[in-house]
Amino acid sequence: TFIMNKISVVIIAKNAEESISECLKSLNRFDEVILYLNNTTDKTSEIASTFSNVKIINGDFLGFGPTKNKASDFARNPWILSLDSDEMILDPLYKEINELSLDNDHAVYSLKRDNYFLGEQVRHSGWGNDRLIRLYHKGTHRFNANMVHEYIELNSLSEITKLKNPFKHLAITDINQFLTKVSHYSDIASNNQKTCSFTIVIAKSLFAFFRTFILQLGFLDGWRGFVIAVSNFNGKFFRYTKRYINCKKQ
């Protein structure tokens, strides 16, 4: 099938032992899975090595965009399906991908991501209508150079096709993941950047909460929506506070 000889799944990960087995099980019909690990200290590599279609690469983390591009260079197939270690391909989506012709190198495919928070799907809060370009030809498309919030760069020849069936994202399986992500992402996003007004820090943070809980209907997700809104507040607050501190150091 086209799946076998045209598509490589590419995953970058660090310390993903809790989700990597479920992720890789969902990919057992793909011919090649590239798992690019950076500074992993848990059992991720050990678990992944039990899957015959997985090729493990150890390398440095260069930021999300650059690292995903580097990882895709190890793939032998021209088409890349980019996933995270806490994401799973479900049968309906697999069948839909397997029916693609993949005869247009300028095509990119937008996939719907269903996000789960402690076992329940979140339908609002900015997590509900979540579409991402994740299937692309590496000869014509790449991720941008963003350190965080990376995405596939499009050009004048790009043709976007929306696939119907979603994939599953175990976004939050432990509430502490919110705290870890706030710390990690705010470090990356504030690196060498400055904000010299604390009013901007406060305004950006408050708007992040308002957008998530009110504009994106987070209140309809109950307590989960409130937690996501608070997390988004914290993310913006610490990102811009770190930039403010960078300004004050000058």
GROMACS .gro file of C-alpha atoms in nm:
model
  250
    1THR     CA    1   0.000   0.000   0.000
    2PHE     CA    2   0.098   0.367  -0.025
    3ILE     CA    3   0.125   0.375   0.352
    4MET     CA    4   0.409   0.124   0.340
    5ASN     CA    5   0.625   0.284   0.075
    6LYS     CA    6   0.548   0.656   0.085
    7ILE     CA    7   0.491   0.767   0.447
    8SER     CA    8   0.725   0.779   0.746
    9VAL     CA    9   0.585   0.877   1.085
   10VAL     CA   10   0.819   1.120   1.264
   11ILE     CA   11   0.801   1.181   1.640
   12ILE     CA   12   1.025   1.393   1.862
   13ALA     CA   13   1.010   1.314   2.232
   14LYS     CA   14   1.172   1.340   2.572
   15ASN     CA   15   1.082   1.120   2.870
   16ALA     CA   16   0.758   0.993   2.718
   17GLU     CA   17   0.738   0.651   2.886
   18GLU     CA   18   0.378   0.702   3.000
   19SER     CA   19   0.231   0.749   2.652
   20ILE     CA   20   0.484   0.614   2.401
   21SER     CA   21   0.357   0.255   2.404
   22GLU     CA   22  -0.002   0.352   2.320
   23CYS     CA   23   0.128   0.593   2.057
   24LEU     CA   24   0.349   0.335   1.884
   25LYS     CA   25   0.084   0.061   1.901
   26SER     CA   26  -0.142   0.287   1.697
   27LEU     CA   27   0.132   0.309   1.431
   28ASN     CA   28   0.212  -0.061   1.393
   29ARG     CA   29   0.083  -0.070   1.033
   30PHE     CA   30   0.323   0.199   0.918
   31ASP     CA   31   0.644   0.074   0.761
   32GLU     CA   32   0.873   0.327   0.930
   33VAL     CA   33   0.847   0.535   1.248
   34ILE     CA   34   1.132   0.773   1.329
   35LEU     CA   35   1.153   0.842   1.702
   36TYR     CA   36   1.392   1.129   1.770
   37LEU     CA   37   1.480   1.140   2.141
   38ASN     CA   38   1.653   1.429   2.315
   39ASN     CA   39   1.814   1.385   2.659
   40THR     CA   40   1.572   1.110   2.756
   41THR     CA   41   1.638   0.961   3.100
   42ASP     CA   42   1.335   0.734   3.146
   43LYS     CA   43   1.231   0.408   2.973
   44THR     CA   44   1.105   0.564   2.647
   45SER     CA   45   1.389   0.419   2.440
   46GLU     CA   46   1.359   0.079   2.603
   47ILE     CA   47   0.984   0.063   2.533
   48ALA     CA   48   1.021   0.190   2.176
   49SER     CA   49   1.290  -0.066   2.094
   50THR     CA   50   1.031  -0.344   2.125
   51PHE     CA   51   0.853  -0.213   1.812
   52SER     CA   52   1.010  -0.352   1.494
   53ASN     CA   53   0.907  -0.059   1.272
   54VAL     CA   54   1.060   0.208   1.498
   55LYS     CA   55   1.400   0.363   1.429
   56ILE     CA   56   1.538   0.546   1.735
   57ILE     CA   57   1.759   0.852   1.686
   58ASN     CA   58   1.925   1.033   1.976
   59GLY     CA   59   2.002   1.401   1.922
   60ASP     CA   60   1.987   1.752   2.062
   61PHE     CA   61   1.674   1.962   2.106
   62LEU     CA   62   1.705   2.270   1.884
   63GLY     CA   63   1.357   2.413   1.940
   64PHE     CA   64   1.040   2.243   1.819
   65GLY     CA   65   1.043   2.355   1.455
   66PRO     CA   66   1.413   2.292   1.384
   67THR     CA   67   1.411   1.962   1.574
   68LYS     CA   68   1.112   1.828   1.380
   69ASN     CA   69   1.287   1.922   1.055
   70LYS     CA   70   1.607   1.751   1.164
   71ALA     CA   71   1.416   1.438   1.267
   72SER     CA   72   1.238   1.421   0.929
   73ASP     CA   73   1.577   1.411   0.754
   74PHE     CA   74   1.626   1.060   0.893
   75ALA     CA   75   1.308   0.934   0.722
   76ARG     CA   76   1.359   0.726   0.409
   77ASN     CA   77   1.010   0.797   0.273
   78PRO     CA   78   0.918   1.128   0.105
   79TRP     CA   79   0.590   1.184   0.290
   80ILE     CA   80   0.601   1.272   0.659
   81LEU     CA   81   0.324   1.218   0.913
   82SER     CA   82   0.432   1.432   1.210
   83LEU     CA   83   0.305   1.322   1.550
   84ASP     CA   84   0.383   1.382   1.916
   85SER     CA   85   0.449   1.101   2.162
   86ASP     CA   86   0.109   1.151   2.330
   87GLU     CA   87  -0.089   1.130   2.005
   88MET     CA   88  -0.252   0.823   1.847
   89ILE     CA   89  -0.381   0.742   1.500
   90LEU     CA   90  -0.729   0.586   1.514
   91ASP     CA   91  -0.853   0.325   1.266
   92PRO     CA   92  -1.087   0.554   1.065
   93LEU     CA   93  -0.805   0.803   1.005
   94TYR     CA   94  -0.561   0.526   0.915
   95LYS     CA   95  -0.803   0.396   0.653
   96GLU     CA   96  -0.860   0.749   0.518
   97ILE     CA   97  -0.485   0.811   0.486
   98ASN     CA   98  -0.439   0.470   0.325
   99GLU     CA   99  -0.683   0.568   0.049
  100LEU     CA  100  -0.491   0.885  -0.047
  101SER     CA  101  -0.310   0.881  -0.380
  102LEU     CA  102  -0.024   1.105  -0.262
  103ASP     CA  103   0.062   1.186  -0.622
  104ASN     CA  104   0.083   1.563  -0.572
  105ASP     CA  105   0.401   1.664  -0.389
  106HIS     CA  106   0.255   2.010  -0.319
  107ALA     CA  107  -0.043   1.872  -0.128
  108VAL     CA  108  -0.056   1.909   0.250
  109TYR     CA  109  -0.314   1.742   0.469
  110SER     CA  110  -0.492   1.904   0.762
  111LEU     CA  111  -0.589   1.666   1.042
  112LYS     CA  112  -0.838   1.723   1.323
  113ARG     CA  113  -0.695   1.666   1.671
  114ASP     CA  114  -0.928   1.557   1.951
  115ASN     CA  115  -0.774   1.670   2.281
  116TYR     CA  116  -0.832   1.474   2.601
  117PHE     CA  117  -0.795   1.610   2.954
  118LEU     CA  118  -0.787   1.340   3.225
  119GLY     CA  119  -0.984   1.100   3.007
  120GLU     CA  120  -1.251   1.339   2.876
  121GLN     CA  121  -1.251   1.515   2.540
  122VAL     CA  122  -1.237   1.895   2.562
  123ARG     CA  123  -1.474   2.048   2.305
  124HIS     CA  124  -1.412   2.421   2.364
  125SER     CA  125  -1.143   2.633   2.538
  126GLY     CA  126  -0.948   2.665   2.212
  127TRP     CA  127  -0.899   2.287   2.214
  128GLY     CA  128  -1.220   2.191   2.036
  129ASN     CA  129  -1.177   2.291   1.674
  130ASP     CA  130  -0.811   2.197   1.657
  131ARG     CA  131  -0.680   2.141   1.304
  132LEU     CA  132  -0.315   2.101   1.214
  133ILE     CA  133  -0.122   2.025   0.897
  134ARG     CA  134   0.059   1.705   0.989
  135LEU     CA  135   0.097   1.514   0.660
  136TYR     CA  136   0.329   1.669   0.401
  137HIS     CA  137   0.599   1.596   0.143
  138LYS     CA  138   0.940   1.676   0.289
  139GLY     CA  139   1.073   1.782  -0.051
  140THR     CA  140   0.827   2.073  -0.075
  141HIS     CA  141   0.734   2.162   0.284
  142ARG     CA  142   0.906   2.203   0.621
  143PHE     CA  143   0.825   2.327   0.968
  144ASN     CA  144   0.916   2.689   1.034
  145ALA     CA  145   1.201   2.781   1.268
  146ASN     CA  146   0.976   2.861   1.567
  147MET     CA  147   1.111   2.745   1.902
  148VAL     CA  148   0.751   2.681   2.016
  149HIS     CA  149   0.412   2.678   1.839
  150GLU     CA  150   0.575   2.551   1.520
  151TYR     CA  151   0.376   2.486   1.205
  152ILE     CA  152   0.425   2.377   0.844
  153GLU     CA  153   0.516   2.673   0.624
  154LEU     CA  154   0.296   2.701   0.316
  155ASN     CA  155   0.385   2.852  -0.020
  156SER     CA  156   0.205   2.962  -0.336
  157LEU     CA  157   0.191   2.603  -0.465
  158SER     CA  158   0.057   2.446  -0.144
  159GLU     CA  159  -0.278   2.270  -0.175
  160ILE     CA  160  -0.452   2.200   0.156
  161THR     CA  161  -0.684   1.901   0.192
  162LYS     CA  162  -0.883   1.852   0.512
  163LEU     CA  163  -0.911   1.492   0.624
  164LYS     CA  164  -1.238   1.398   0.790
  165ASN     CA  165  -1.136   1.161   1.068
  166PRO     CA  166  -0.955   1.283   1.381
  167PHE     CA  167  -0.655   1.158   1.572
  168LYS     CA  168  -0.639   1.141   1.951
  169HIS     CA  169  -0.422   1.358   2.175
  170LEU     CA  170  -0.376   1.274   2.543
  171ALA     CA  171  -0.314   1.640   2.616
  172ILE     CA  172  -0.327   1.613   2.995
  173THR     CA  173  -0.299   1.285   3.186
  174ASP     CA  174  -0.160   1.443   3.504
  175ILE     CA  175  -0.246   1.793   3.627
  176ASN     CA  176   0.124   1.861   3.689
  177GLN     CA  177   0.175   1.860   3.311
  178PHE     CA  178   0.023   2.210   3.306
  179LEU     CA  179   0.292   2.335   3.544
  180THR     CA  180   0.572   2.160   3.356
  181LYS     CA  181   0.457   2.298   3.021
  182VAL     CA  182   0.421   2.653   3.157
  183SER     CA  183   0.777   2.641   3.286
  184HIS     CA  184   0.927   2.475   2.977
  185TYR     CA  185   0.740   2.672   2.710
  186SER     CA  186   0.782   3.008   2.883
  187ASP     CA  187   1.158   2.949   2.904
  188ILE     CA  188   1.182   2.875   2.532
  189ALA     CA  189   0.944   3.154   2.424
  190SER     CA  190   1.118   3.418   2.635
  191ASN     CA  191   1.472   3.328   2.529
  192ASN     CA  192   1.663   3.645   2.437
  193GLN     CA  193   1.339   3.843   2.397
  194LYS     CA  194   1.244   4.153   2.593
  195THR     CA  195   0.927   4.324   2.713
  196CYS     CA  196   0.990   4.654   2.887
  197SER     CA  197   0.640   4.731   3.018
  198PHE     CA  198   0.482   4.536   3.304
  199THR     CA  199   0.142   4.668   3.192
  200ILE     CA  200   0.186   4.453   2.880
  201VAL     CA  201   0.260   4.153   3.102
  202ILE     CA  202  -0.067   4.201   3.290
  203ALA     CA  203  -0.275   4.279   2.980
  204LYS     CA  204  -0.147   3.978   2.782
  205SER     CA  205  -0.212   3.746   3.078
  206LEU     CA  206  -0.565   3.868   3.149
  207PHE     CA  207  -0.662   3.856   2.784
  208ALA     CA  208  -0.534   3.495   2.758
  209PHE     CA  209  -0.775   3.396   3.037
  210PHE     CA  210  -1.065   3.599   2.890
  211ARG     CA  211  -1.014   3.460   2.539
  212THR     CA  212  -1.005   3.099   2.661
  213PHE     CA  213  -1.288   3.106   2.915
  214ILE     CA  214  -1.527   3.351   2.747
  215LEU     CA  215  -1.449   3.398   2.375
  216GLN     CA  216  -1.358   3.032   2.320
  217LEU     CA  217  -1.647   2.915   2.542
  218GLY     CA  218  -1.425   2.747   2.799
  219PHE     CA  219  -1.701   2.781   3.059
  220LEU     CA  220  -1.888   2.509   2.867
  221ASP     CA  221  -1.606   2.267   2.954
  222GLY     CA  222  -1.675   2.312   3.326
  223TRP     CA  223  -1.384   2.293   3.567
  224ARG     CA  224  -1.157   2.165   3.291
  225GLY     CA  225  -1.221   2.483   3.092
  226PHE     CA  226  -1.140   2.697   3.395
  227VAL     CA  227  -0.813   2.508   3.456
  228ILE     CA  228  -0.713   2.550   3.090
  229ALA     CA  229  -0.791   2.924   3.107
  230VAL     CA  230  -0.582   2.963   3.424
  231SER     CA  231  -0.299   2.768   3.262
  232ASN     CA  232  -0.311   2.996   2.958
  233PHE     CA  233  -0.303   3.297   3.193
  234ASN     CA  234   0.002   3.151   3.366
  235GLY     CA  235   0.171   3.070   3.037
  236LYS     CA  236   0.143   3.427   2.913
  237PHE     CA  237   0.223   3.573   3.257
  238PHE     CA  238   0.549   3.384   3.302
  239ARG     CA  239   0.651   3.418   2.936
  240TYR     CA  240   0.618   3.798   2.945
  241THR     CA  241   0.748   3.831   3.302
  242LYS     CA  242   1.066   3.652   3.192
  243ARG     CA  243   1.090   3.892   2.897
  244TYR     CA  244   1.036   4.182   3.138
  245ILE     CA  245   1.321   4.055   3.356
  246ASN     CA  246   1.538   4.030   3.043
  247CYS     CA  247   1.464   4.398   2.979
  248LYS     CA  248   1.554   4.496   3.334
  249LYS     CA  249   1.887   4.316   3.309
  250GLN     CA  250   2.003   4.556   3.038
   0.00000   0.00000   0.00000
